[in-house]
Amino acid sequence: MSKTIQRTLKGFRDFLPADKVSRDHVEGKVVEIFRSFGFQPVETPTLEYAALIMGKYGEEADRLVYTFEDRGGRRVALPYDQTVPTARVLAQYQRELPRYFRRYAIRNVFRAENPQKGRYREFRQCDIDVFGSADPLADAEIVACTYFAFRHVGFEEPRIRLNDRRSLIESLEPFATDAVDVFSIIRSVDKLDKMRRDAVVAELASKGLDETTAQAALERIEAAEPSPELQAILRAVHGLGVPEGAVEFAPMLARGLDYYTGSIFEVYVPGFASGSLAGGGRYDDLIEQLGGPKMPAVGIAFGFDRMVEAAVHFGLTPSGTGAAEVLVTLFDGATAPAALSVARRVREAGIRCEVYPGLDKLGKQFKLADQKGIPVVLIIGPDEAAGETVTVRDMKSGAQESVPLAELTGRIEALRSSPGTT
Amino acid sequence: MSKTIQRTLKGFRDFLPADKVSRDHVEGKVVEIFRSFGFQPVETPTLEYAALIMGKYGEEADRLVYTFEDRGGRRVALPYDQTVPTARVLAQYQRELPRYFRRYAIRNVFRAENPQKGRYREFRQCDIDVFGSADPLADAEIVACTYFAFRHVGFEEPRIRLNDRRSLIESLEPFATDAVDVFSIIRSVDKLDKMRRDAVVAELASKGLDETTAQAALERIEAAEPSPELQAILRAVHGLGVPEGAVEFAPMLARGLDYYTGSIFEVYVPGFASGSLAGGGRYDDLIEQLGGPKMPAVGIAFGFDRMVEAAVHFGLTPSGTGAAEVLVTLFDGATAPAALSVARRVREAGIRCEVYPGLDKLGKQFKLADQKGIPVVLIIGPDEAAGETVTVRDMKSGAQESVPLAELTGRIEALRSSPGTT
């Protein structure tokens, strides 16, 4: 066999149990809410024709796409996001999919970025989208579902900033010049929440907008009122149960991508510094531009990795590693059948349980429990096997007690819910 | 934007909601049992250094690996199975992982096979393995966990065929010749469950083994008794709660891969024709051969796609598509707030619910429910909004009834559990 490179590919990650347990936990919570809103799951493959992926988001994006020729001479690519494959699905299965199709899709996507802190070449996106409706209610369902998904993960105060990209453009268009188009103004205005006001004015001036015009543009934006469409979205969002303070009108919010045609929104979690955890909006032209059918759409992508990071930061994920909660030790050959039958009983009660693999000194068996963080160890020796009891050892305190078989699972449940006491 | 190829890459699949719901259901069930046995989750990336993947399973396997040069000039590859990346993980994180590490890993793997019926280039594997123990108890935990995973998915009589590859080799070695080595004999003997006995003898003869020797070899295998190791595994498997009939000694079972060093096993489901749904065994030398540390190991890989196929065949998966169970219709602008508040209430009760996106004729709104297979539709008009009631329409029968708001979710739950009645 060939000499082996024993490390993870640069820019990629392994998830060992502690991380993986956290990720699965967050994903499970998010999916529960997606489902409760009637979003249906769709999964697209890990390879697509490169002609589908390339040329969709400009040259810069194309340079980040993983693409190669397969053994059959086809040019193929790993997905860069989920929107392009979804546009394909909408085109390809047009007749099978219902009107107002609402779907969630969770998968890893790939970008050959320069790996920096927190930037990986494979990362996970959770998308929800409603296709076919141009009504503000569709936007509101996306925003409300997002809010409740963050709440369900345990974030106490998710904040959603909301703007209307069309009215943003309309407001700023009068200030555009031949040298500085409206999108360039928008890109600077978008920095108002991160940069001082005069720095934004200076940036606009450096682009070629005179200071008076720049000031006027900012004043115009700061005085903006929510558009009628945004007002309808906000009303519906609150009607769906999102509290008043959780969604705020953010007149300077622009979001990077130029394909949004109406509402745009971003999710923040106060106390977690690294920017937005999810972002989306209405994109009524994009599906057709991507080769899909002509249909309005609104949706959001959760930056799953950053969301998990935030959840870990706030202690919202399980502290465990998914290891067993109970280790059944083996005393000797004669009592092994009784021990195995105890393991079966514990598992049937929904308690995670591992049997020590083989006969060994009891001390060594305890050591394994310690190493794996297994809080409860069961000992079934000759006395226990004969008397239908089990010796239960609390690994934290070292205390042991004899528990009748019939009371065993109840006792274990009590132990795991009050760690440190026996 | 470039002209777009609007189809799925050859050999790859999209999973639309009905399929995806079935797959997620089966995976969820399997994971519950994996966890109850204390298996901890690990996830490895979708790209690895090609030097890790290539040259591990022979030239034929190498030809099936998706490999390419990335933009940084690195030779990379998509995983061909989960064992090789796992060997890397065991080497790389040796100090962080506990003794007797038991992990589950579920991911898609990639093989550039000629796509045939049921053969795809991207498919899903669910692996459980116990590392570090050579004790039959580890084998038994794998076998028992597998049995209960299949049971938990709903298969009534999963059957596990079990053999000891080492004793199979020892039994047949005396019949090997210079022309026909023991592995060649084993490959023919392995066909005894699919081919007639005389056809197997003929095949051995065509390989160069005289008929008397071939007959003697078969008789030797047919008369074989379980090795002491297999007997220990069988005892422990039954001790862990697997019924007597579910695991059978299969003296002619060989399994294809040459790296097994002890027990080998395969799972079948009676009444489902397409062969084994899972297979594994003990491979005490492989992890080291793959570049990992020297450690005994035993495990099994579930062919997830085939398992889902079998589950669908036996009607063990949900019939739905994950669409909402309840559609909240919109009557007019004045009653919309009441309707949204009903949607919120329904969702909070854990019932999947969709709000019709916008004002529309009621008939059109019903039509959407029909198209999506949503069984219950709620109507909140002025009378309902004023009287704190909801009109509940059973889409199957078309019957409508007025239900007080306080009784709504109970009524919906009754409706969804007894379809067709109101």
PDB file of C-alpha atoms in Angstrom, chain B residues 11-229:
ATOM      1  CA  GLY B  11     -24.996   8.303 -11.789  1.00  0.00           C
ATOM      2  CA  PHE B  12     -26.106  10.825  -9.159  1.00  0.00           C
ATOM      3  CA  ARG B  13     -29.495  11.473  -7.603  1.00  0.00           C
ATOM      4  CA  ASP B  14     -31.749  14.199  -6.287  1.00  0.00           C
ATOM      5  CA  PHE B  15     -33.948  13.302  -3.366  1.00  0.00           C
ATOM      6  CA  LEU B  16     -37.285  15.061  -3.564  1.00  0.00           C
ATOM      7  CA  PRO B  17     -39.365  15.363  -0.386  1.00  0.00           C
ATOM      8  CA  ALA B  18     -41.048  11.921  -0.403  1.00  0.00           C
ATOM      9  CA  ASP B  19     -37.696  10.137  -0.754  1.00  0.00           C
ATOM     10  CA  LYS B  20     -35.852  12.463   1.560  1.00  0.00           C
ATOM     11  CA  VAL B  21     -38.452  12.043   4.301  1.00  0.00           C
ATOM     12  CA  SER B  22     -38.055   8.250   4.074  1.00  0.00           C
ATOM     13  CA  ARG B  23     -34.280   8.488   4.168  1.00  0.00           C
ATOM     14  CA  ASP B  24     -34.231  10.856   7.129  1.00  0.00           C
ATOM     15  CA  HIS B  25     -36.691   8.611   8.945  1.00  0.00           C
ATOM     16  CA  VAL B  26     -34.554   5.490   8.519  1.00  0.00           C
ATOM     17  CA  GLU B  27     -31.363   7.337   9.393  1.00  0.00           C
ATOM     18  CA  GLY B  28     -32.946   8.765  12.539  1.00  0.00           C
ATOM     19  CA  LYS B  29     -34.016   5.304  13.690  1.00  0.00           C
ATOM     20  CA  VAL B  30     -30.613   3.788  13.032  1.00  0.00           C
ATOM     21  CA  VAL B  31     -28.820   6.588  14.866  1.00  0.00           C
ATOM     22  CA  GLU B  32     -31.043   6.165  17.929  1.00  0.00           C
ATOM     23  CA  ILE B  33     -29.833   2.594  18.318  1.00  0.00           C
ATOM     24  CA  PHE B  34     -26.210   3.449  17.518  1.00  0.00           C
ATOM     25  CA  ARG B  35     -26.328   6.004  20.303  1.00  0.00           C
ATOM     26  CA  SER B  36     -28.022   3.646  22.753  1.00  0.00           C
ATOM     27  CA  PHE B  37     -24.992   1.362  22.348  1.00  0.00           C
ATOM     28  CA  GLY B  38     -22.641   4.210  23.207  1.00  0.00           C
ATOM     29  CA  PHE B  39     -21.288   4.714  19.682  1.00  0.00           C
ATOM     30  CA  GLN B  40     -20.044   8.295  19.339  1.00  0.00           C
ATOM     31  CA  PRO B  41     -20.383  10.276  16.111  1.00  0.00           C
ATOM     32  CA  VAL B  42     -17.435  11.306  13.943  1.00  0.00           C
ATOM     33  CA  GLU B  43     -17.532  13.191  10.661  1.00  0.00           C
ATOM     34  CA  THR B  44     -14.689  13.408   8.176  1.00  0.00           C
ATOM     35  CA  PRO B  45     -14.528  15.868   5.264  1.00  0.00           C
ATOM     36  CA  THR B  46     -15.675  15.355   1.686  1.00  0.00           C
ATOM     37  CA  LEU B  47     -12.169  15.850   0.318  1.00  0.00           C
ATOM     38  CA  GLU B  48      -8.970  14.137   1.428  1.00  0.00           C
ATOM     39  CA  TYR B  49      -5.418  14.063   0.142  1.00  0.00           C
ATOM     40  CA  ALA B  50      -5.484  11.586  -2.737  1.00  0.00           C
ATOM     41  CA  ALA B  51      -2.419   9.880  -1.267  1.00  0.00           C
ATOM     42  CA  LEU B  52      -4.617   8.840   1.635  1.00  0.00           C
ATOM     43  CA  ILE B  53      -7.353   7.294  -0.489  1.00  0.00           C
ATOM     44  CA  MET B  54      -5.391   5.736  -3.359  1.00  0.00           C
ATOM     45  CA  GLY B  55      -3.538   2.455  -3.240  1.00  0.00           C
ATOM     46  CA  LYS B  56      -5.486   1.034  -0.330  1.00  0.00           C
ATOM     47  CA  TYR B  57      -7.823  -1.534  -1.836  1.00  0.00           C
ATOM     48  CA  GLY B  58      -6.066  -2.479  -5.030  1.00  0.00           C
ATOM     49  CA  GLU B  59      -6.017  -1.242  -8.588  1.00  0.00           C
ATOM     50  CA  GLU B  60      -9.648  -1.938  -9.315  1.00  0.00           C
ATOM     51  CA  ALA B  61     -10.787   0.243  -6.422  1.00  0.00           C
ATOM     52  CA  ASP B  62      -8.286   2.952  -7.383  1.00  0.00           C
ATOM     53  CA  ARG B  63      -9.903   3.206 -10.796  1.00  0.00           C
ATOM     54  CA  LEU B  64     -13.205   4.049  -9.091  1.00  0.00           C
ATOM     55  CA  VAL B  65     -11.847   6.872  -6.926  1.00  0.00           C
ATOM     56  CA  TYR B  66     -12.822  10.435  -7.863  1.00  0.00           C
ATOM     57  CA  THR B  67      -9.530  12.257  -7.779  1.00  0.00           C
ATOM     58  CA  PHE B  68      -8.318  15.577  -9.155  1.00  0.00           C
ATOM     59  CA  GLU B  69      -5.854  18.387  -8.661  1.00  0.00           C
ATOM     60  CA  ASP B  70      -7.228  21.316  -6.667  1.00  0.00           C
ATOM     61  CA  ARG B  71      -6.466  24.985  -7.370  1.00  0.00           C
ATOM     62  CA  GLY B  72      -3.522  24.838  -4.987  1.00  0.00           C
ATOM     63  CA  GLY B  73      -1.932  21.990  -6.942  1.00  0.00           C
ATOM     64  CA  ARG B  74      -2.814  19.370  -4.345  1.00  0.00           C
ATOM     65  CA  ARG B  75      -3.917  15.952  -5.512  1.00  0.00           C
ATOM     66  CA  VAL B  76      -7.242  15.391  -3.699  1.00  0.00           C
ATOM     67  CA  ALA B  77      -9.935  12.698  -3.696  1.00  0.00           C
ATOM     68  CA  LEU B  78     -13.504  12.090  -2.637  1.00  0.00           C
ATOM     69  CA  PRO B  79     -13.839   9.301  -0.029  1.00  0.00           C
ATOM     70  CA  TYR B  80     -14.288   5.798  -1.438  1.00  0.00           C
ATOM     71  CA  ASP B  81     -15.378   4.372   1.906  1.00  0.00           C
ATOM     72  CA  GLN B  82     -15.258   5.394   5.562  1.00  0.00           C
ATOM     73  CA  THR B  83     -12.615   2.973   6.745  1.00  0.00           C
ATOM     74  CA  VAL B  84      -9.653   4.764   5.216  1.00  0.00           C
ATOM     75  CA  PRO B  85     -10.566   8.237   6.576  1.00  0.00           C
ATOM     76  CA  THR B  86     -11.246   6.566   9.929  1.00  0.00           C
ATOM     77  CA  ALA B  87      -7.783   5.014   9.976  1.00  0.00           C
ATOM     78  CA  ARG B  88      -6.459   8.544   9.439  1.00  0.00           C
ATOM     79  CA  VAL B  89      -8.572   9.874  12.309  1.00  0.00           C
ATOM     80  CA  LEU B  90      -7.341   7.102  14.598  1.00  0.00           C
ATOM     81  CA  ALA B  91      -3.728   7.956  13.734  1.00  0.00           C
ATOM     82  CA  GLN B  92      -4.103  11.735  13.836  1.00  0.00           C
ATOM     83  CA  TYR B  93      -6.049  12.024  17.096  1.00  0.00           C
ATOM     84  CA  GLN B  94      -4.589   9.017  18.868  1.00  0.00           C
ATOM     85  CA  ARG B  95      -4.056  10.909  22.114  1.00  0.00           C
ATOM     86  CA  GLU B  96      -7.504  12.495  22.191  1.00  0.00           C
ATOM     87  CA  LEU B  97      -9.532   9.381  21.531  1.00  0.00           C
ATOM     88  CA  PRO B  98     -10.413   6.997  24.351  1.00  0.00           C
ATOM     89  CA  ARG B  99      -9.430   3.364  24.550  1.00  0.00           C
ATOM     90  CA  TYR B 100     -11.968   1.013  23.025  1.00  0.00           C
ATOM     91  CA  PHE B 101     -13.253   3.928  20.997  1.00  0.00           C
ATOM     92  CA  ARG B 102     -16.588   3.063  19.448  1.00  0.00           C
ATOM     93  CA  ARG B 103     -17.841   5.415  16.818  1.00  0.00           C
ATOM     94  CA  TYR B 104     -20.548   5.707  14.238  1.00  0.00           C
ATOM     95  CA  ALA B 105     -20.037   7.601  11.008  1.00  0.00           C
ATOM     96  CA  ILE B 106     -22.602   8.347   8.355  1.00  0.00           C
ATOM     97  CA  ARG B 107     -21.641   9.985   5.113  1.00  0.00           C
ATOM     98  CA  ASN B 108     -21.854   9.743   1.380  1.00  0.00           C
ATOM     99  CA  VAL B 109     -19.017   7.981  -0.389  1.00  0.00           C
ATOM    100  CA  PHE B 110     -18.138   8.083  -4.072  1.00  0.00           C
ATOM    101  CA  ARG B 111     -17.283   5.446  -6.649  1.00  0.00           C
ATOM    102  CA  ALA B 112     -17.117   6.049 -10.373  1.00  0.00           C
ATOM    103  CA  GLU B 113     -18.881   2.765 -11.139  1.00  0.00           C
ATOM    104  CA  ASN B 114     -20.772   2.044 -14.300  1.00  0.00           C
ATOM    105  CA  PRO B 115     -24.244   3.141 -13.241  1.00  0.00           C
ATOM    106  CA  GLN B 116     -26.546   0.122 -13.300  1.00  0.00           C
ATOM    107  CA  LYS B 117     -29.907  -0.437 -11.702  1.00  0.00           C
ATOM    108  CA  GLY B 118     -29.486   0.420  -8.060  1.00  0.00           C
ATOM    109  CA  ARG B 119     -25.822   1.357  -8.401  1.00  0.00           C
ATOM    110  CA  TYR B 120     -25.057   5.003  -7.891  1.00  0.00           C
ATOM    111  CA  ARG B 121     -21.835   6.945  -7.875  1.00  0.00           C
ATOM    112  CA  GLU B 122     -22.719   8.678  -4.646  1.00  0.00           C
ATOM    113  CA  PHE B 123     -24.223   6.548  -1.922  1.00  0.00           C
ATOM    114  CA  ARG B 124     -24.526   6.587   1.813  1.00  0.00           C
ATOM    115  CA  GLN B 125     -22.765   4.395   4.331  1.00  0.00           C
ATOM    116  CA  CYS B 126     -23.565   4.047   8.025  1.00  0.00           C
ATOM    117  CA  ASP B 127     -20.652   2.486   9.875  1.00  0.00           C
ATOM    118  CA  ILE B 128     -20.251   1.361  13.443  1.00  0.00           C
ATOM    119  CA  ASP B 129     -16.931   0.063  14.703  1.00  0.00           C
ATOM    120  CA  VAL B 130     -15.256  -0.793  17.980  1.00  0.00           C
ATOM    121  CA  PHE B 131     -11.519  -0.091  17.975  1.00  0.00           C
ATOM    122  CA  GLY B 132      -8.893  -1.562  20.240  1.00  0.00           C
ATOM    123  CA  SER B 133     -10.565  -4.727  21.474  1.00  0.00           C
ATOM    124  CA  ALA B 134      -9.925  -8.229  20.190  1.00  0.00           C
ATOM    125  CA  ASP B 135     -12.538  -9.691  22.513  1.00  0.00           C
ATOM    126  CA  PRO B 136     -15.594 -11.515  21.084  1.00  0.00           C
ATOM    127  CA  LEU B 137     -17.712  -9.160  23.188  1.00  0.00           C
ATOM    128  CA  ALA B 138     -16.821  -6.327  20.830  1.00  0.00           C
ATOM    129  CA  ASP B 139     -17.993  -8.432  17.876  1.00  0.00           C
ATOM    130  CA  ALA B 140     -21.159  -9.233  19.802  1.00  0.00           C
ATOM    131  CA  GLU B 141     -21.885  -5.564  20.507  1.00  0.00           C
ATOM    132  CA  ILE B 142     -21.605  -4.812  16.775  1.00  0.00           C
ATOM    133  CA  VAL B 143     -23.881  -7.702  15.834  1.00  0.00           C
ATOM    134  CA  ALA B 144     -26.447  -6.913  18.535  1.00  0.00           C
ATOM    135  CA  CYS B 145     -26.463  -3.206  17.711  1.00  0.00           C
ATOM    136  CA  THR B 146     -27.014  -4.054  14.058  1.00  0.00           C
ATOM    137  CA  TYR B 147     -29.884  -6.386  14.889  1.00  0.00           C
ATOM    138  CA  PHE B 148     -31.633  -3.796  17.054  1.00  0.00           C
ATOM    139  CA  ALA B 149     -31.071  -1.042  14.478  1.00  0.00           C
ATOM    140  CA  PHE B 150     -32.851  -3.127  11.854  1.00  0.00           C
ATOM    141  CA  ARG B 151     -35.612  -3.975  14.311  1.00  0.00           C
ATOM    142  CA  HIS B 152     -36.002  -0.325  15.256  1.00  0.00           C
ATOM    143  CA  VAL B 153     -36.469   0.643  11.601  1.00  0.00           C
ATOM    144  CA  GLY B 154     -39.320  -1.863  11.676  1.00  0.00           C
ATOM    145  CA  PHE B 155     -37.907  -4.973   9.990  1.00  0.00           C
ATOM    146  CA  GLU B 156     -39.612  -7.825  11.784  1.00  0.00           C
ATOM    147  CA  GLU B 157     -37.102 -10.575  11.172  1.00  0.00           C
ATOM    148  CA  PRO B 158     -33.653  -9.306  10.313  1.00  0.00           C
ATOM    149  CA  ARG B 159     -31.349 -12.281   9.852  1.00  0.00           C
ATOM    150  CA  ILE B 160     -27.659 -12.174  10.479  1.00  0.00           C
ATOM    151  CA  ARG B 161     -25.388 -14.784   8.954  1.00  0.00           C
ATOM    152  CA  LEU B 162     -22.174 -15.295  10.818  1.00  0.00           C
ATOM    153  CA  ASN B 163     -18.931 -17.083  10.086  1.00  0.00           C
ATOM    154  CA  ASP B 164     -15.310 -17.122  11.150  1.00  0.00           C
ATOM    155  CA  ARG B 165     -13.069 -16.305   8.238  1.00  0.00           C
ATOM    156  CA  ARG B 166      -9.978 -17.702   9.897  1.00  0.00           C
ATOM    157  CA  SER B 167     -11.532 -21.118  10.497  1.00  0.00           C
ATOM    158  CA  LEU B 168     -12.970 -21.050   6.963  1.00  0.00           C
ATOM    159  CA  ILE B 169      -9.424 -20.625   5.645  1.00  0.00           C
ATOM    160  CA  GLU B 170      -8.078 -23.324   7.956  1.00  0.00           C
ATOM    161  CA  SER B 171     -10.792 -25.766   6.867  1.00  0.00           C
ATOM    162  CA  LEU B 172     -10.172 -25.235   3.177  1.00  0.00           C
ATOM    163  CA  GLU B 173      -6.396 -24.866   3.151  1.00  0.00           C
ATOM    164  CA  PRO B 174      -5.829 -28.658   2.932  1.00  0.00           C
ATOM    165  CA  PHE B 175      -7.739 -28.693  -0.372  1.00  0.00           C
ATOM    166  CA  ALA B 176      -5.763 -25.900  -1.994  1.00  0.00           C
ATOM    167  CA  THR B 177      -3.339 -26.719  -4.794  1.00  0.00           C
ATOM    168  CA  ASP B 178      -0.668 -24.804  -6.641  1.00  0.00           C
ATOM    169  CA  ALA B 179      -3.269 -23.979  -9.281  1.00  0.00           C
ATOM    170  CA  VAL B 180      -6.170 -23.161  -6.982  1.00  0.00           C
ATOM    171  CA  ASP B 181      -5.325 -21.285  -3.825  1.00  0.00           C
ATOM    172  CA  VAL B 182      -7.510 -21.215  -0.743  1.00  0.00           C
ATOM    173  CA  PHE B 183      -8.988 -17.781  -1.529  1.00  0.00           C
ATOM    174  CA  SER B 184     -10.086 -18.986  -4.942  1.00  0.00           C
ATOM    175  CA  ILE B 185     -11.797 -21.980  -3.314  1.00  0.00           C
ATOM    176  CA  ILE B 186     -13.434 -19.634  -0.809  1.00  0.00           C
ATOM    177  CA  ARG B 187     -14.774 -17.391  -3.545  1.00  0.00           C
ATOM    178  CA  SER B 188     -16.540 -20.362  -5.117  1.00  0.00           C
ATOM    179  CA  VAL B 189     -17.770 -21.781  -1.816  1.00  0.00           C
ATOM    180  CA  ASP B 190     -19.242 -18.364  -1.020  1.00  0.00           C
ATOM    181  CA  LYS B 191     -21.687 -18.891  -3.889  1.00  0.00           C
ATOM    182  CA  LEU B 192     -23.320 -21.939  -2.271  1.00  0.00           C
ATOM    183  CA  ASP B 193     -26.294 -19.864  -1.148  1.00  0.00           C
ATOM    184  CA  LYS B 194     -26.904 -18.519  -4.666  1.00  0.00           C
ATOM    185  CA  MET B 195     -25.803 -21.411  -6.901  1.00  0.00           C
ATOM    186  CA  ARG B 196     -26.652 -25.112  -7.009  1.00  0.00           C
ATOM    187  CA  ARG B 197     -24.127 -27.354  -5.308  1.00  0.00           C
ATOM    188  CA  ASP B 198     -23.053 -29.117  -8.505  1.00  0.00           C
ATOM    189  CA  ALA B 199     -22.558 -25.758 -10.198  1.00  0.00           C
ATOM    190  CA  VAL B 200     -20.136 -24.802  -7.454  1.00  0.00           C
ATOM    191  CA  VAL B 201     -18.301 -28.101  -7.903  1.00  0.00           C
ATOM    192  CA  ALA B 202     -18.194 -27.445 -11.655  1.00  0.00           C
ATOM    193  CA  GLU B 203     -16.813 -23.979 -11.075  1.00  0.00           C
ATOM    194  CA  LEU B 204     -14.092 -25.366  -8.801  1.00  0.00           C
ATOM    195  CA  ALA B 205     -13.335 -28.008 -11.429  1.00  0.00           C
ATOM    196  CA  SER B 206     -13.035 -25.353 -14.108  1.00  0.00           C
ATOM    197  CA  LYS B 207     -10.556 -23.568 -11.872  1.00  0.00           C
ATOM    198  CA  GLY B 208      -8.470 -26.759 -11.844  1.00  0.00           C
ATOM    199  CA  LEU B 209      -9.606 -28.564  -8.704  1.00  0.00           C
ATOM    200  CA  ASP B 210     -10.506 -32.198  -9.392  1.00  0.00           C
ATOM    201  CA  GLU B 211     -14.108 -33.099  -8.630  1.00  0.00           C
ATOM    202  CA  THR B 212     -13.344 -35.443  -5.719  1.00  0.00           C
ATOM    203  CA  THR B 213     -11.342 -32.742  -3.964  1.00  0.00           C
ATOM    204  CA  ALA B 214     -14.029 -30.154  -4.669  1.00  0.00           C
ATOM    205  CA  GLN B 215     -16.702 -32.453  -3.239  1.00  0.00           C
ATOM    206  CA  ALA B 216     -14.569 -33.144  -0.185  1.00  0.00           C
ATOM    207  CA  ALA B 217     -13.992 -29.415   0.337  1.00  0.00           C
ATOM    208  CA  LEU B 218     -17.729 -28.710   0.245  1.00  0.00           C
ATOM    209  CA  GLU B 219     -18.462 -31.607   2.605  1.00  0.00           C
ATOM    210  CA  ARG B 220     -15.850 -30.301   4.985  1.00  0.00           C
ATOM    211  CA  ILE B 221     -17.472 -26.867   5.009  1.00  0.00           C
ATOM    212  CA  GLU B 222     -21.002 -28.221   5.304  1.00  0.00           C
ATOM    213  CA  ALA B 223     -19.995 -30.241   8.351  1.00  0.00           C
ATOM    214  CA  ALA B 224     -18.193 -27.340  10.001  1.00  0.00           C
ATOM    215  CA  GLU B 225     -19.014 -26.358  13.559  1.00  0.00           C
ATOM    216  CA  PRO B 226     -18.786 -22.795  14.866  1.00  0.00           C
ATOM    217  CA  SER B 227     -15.295 -21.976  16.146  1.00  0.00           C
ATOM    218  CA  PRO B 228     -14.899 -21.326  19.890  1.00  0.00           C
ATOM    219  CA  GLU B 229     -14.665 -17.622  19.042  1.00  0.00           C
TER     220      GLU B 229
END
